[in-house]
Amino acid sequence: GTGPIHKDAETLLVDPLTADIYVITKRTSPSLVYRVAYPQSTTTTSTMELVAALPWHGATGGDISPDGSLILVRRYSGSLPGASVWTRPPGASVADAFANARCDVPLAAEPQGEAICWDPDGRGYMTVSETTDPGSLIPIWYFARN
């Protein structure tokens, strides 16, 4: 058809260096990275541009480090790799970073792990799981950068 293509996406990134917004699809294989450049309109519809594809599918969360140099994306618990980091060299775009080799990083065993983010200083990342049990306590896991 000629209409819009609907995709399931759970990963939203905001580039701290440019304020561009990125959305990464979950159910496509591979996960696709779309961008809308800053300044984004608050009164009209923006059309996102496909700028990259990940080497795997199922993206559920991600973040860009505060200094803009590292991009972190994760998949559902139990997927391998569970999360990956891409390095963004100075002057490179987020799309450029996704074209580089990734570094797979560890995750804890979580019932339905989906969320991931950098700490405020970019010295490590945190993950948390969803749960369907309203009485359960879900830990926030922290992983320091090596």
mmCIF file of C-alpha atoms in Angstrom, residues 17 68-69 87-93 96:
data_model
loop_
_atom_site.group_PDB
_atom_site.id
_atom_site.type_symbol
_atom_site.label_atom_id
_atom_site.label_comp_id
_atom_site.label_asym_id
_atom_site.label_seq_id
_atom_site.Cartn_x
_atom_site.Cartn_y
_atom_site.Cartn_z
ATOM 1 C CA LEU A 17 24.585 16.784 21.361
ATOM 2 C CA GLY A 68 26.911 11.638 23.608
ATOM 3 C CA SER A 69 29.804 9.217 23.102
ATOM 4 C CA THR A 87 30.950 4.052 20.449
ATOM 5 C CA ARG A 88 30.316 7.394 18.785
ATOM 6 C CA PRO A 89 33.553 9.117 17.771
ATOM 7 C CA PRO A 90 33.790 12.919 18.010
ATOM 8 C CA GLY A 91 31.970 14.562 15.088
ATOM 9 C CA ALA A 92 30.079 11.369 14.180
ATOM 10 C CA SER A 93 26.310 11.032 14.082
ATOM 11 C CA ASP A 96 27.501 6.632 12.065
#
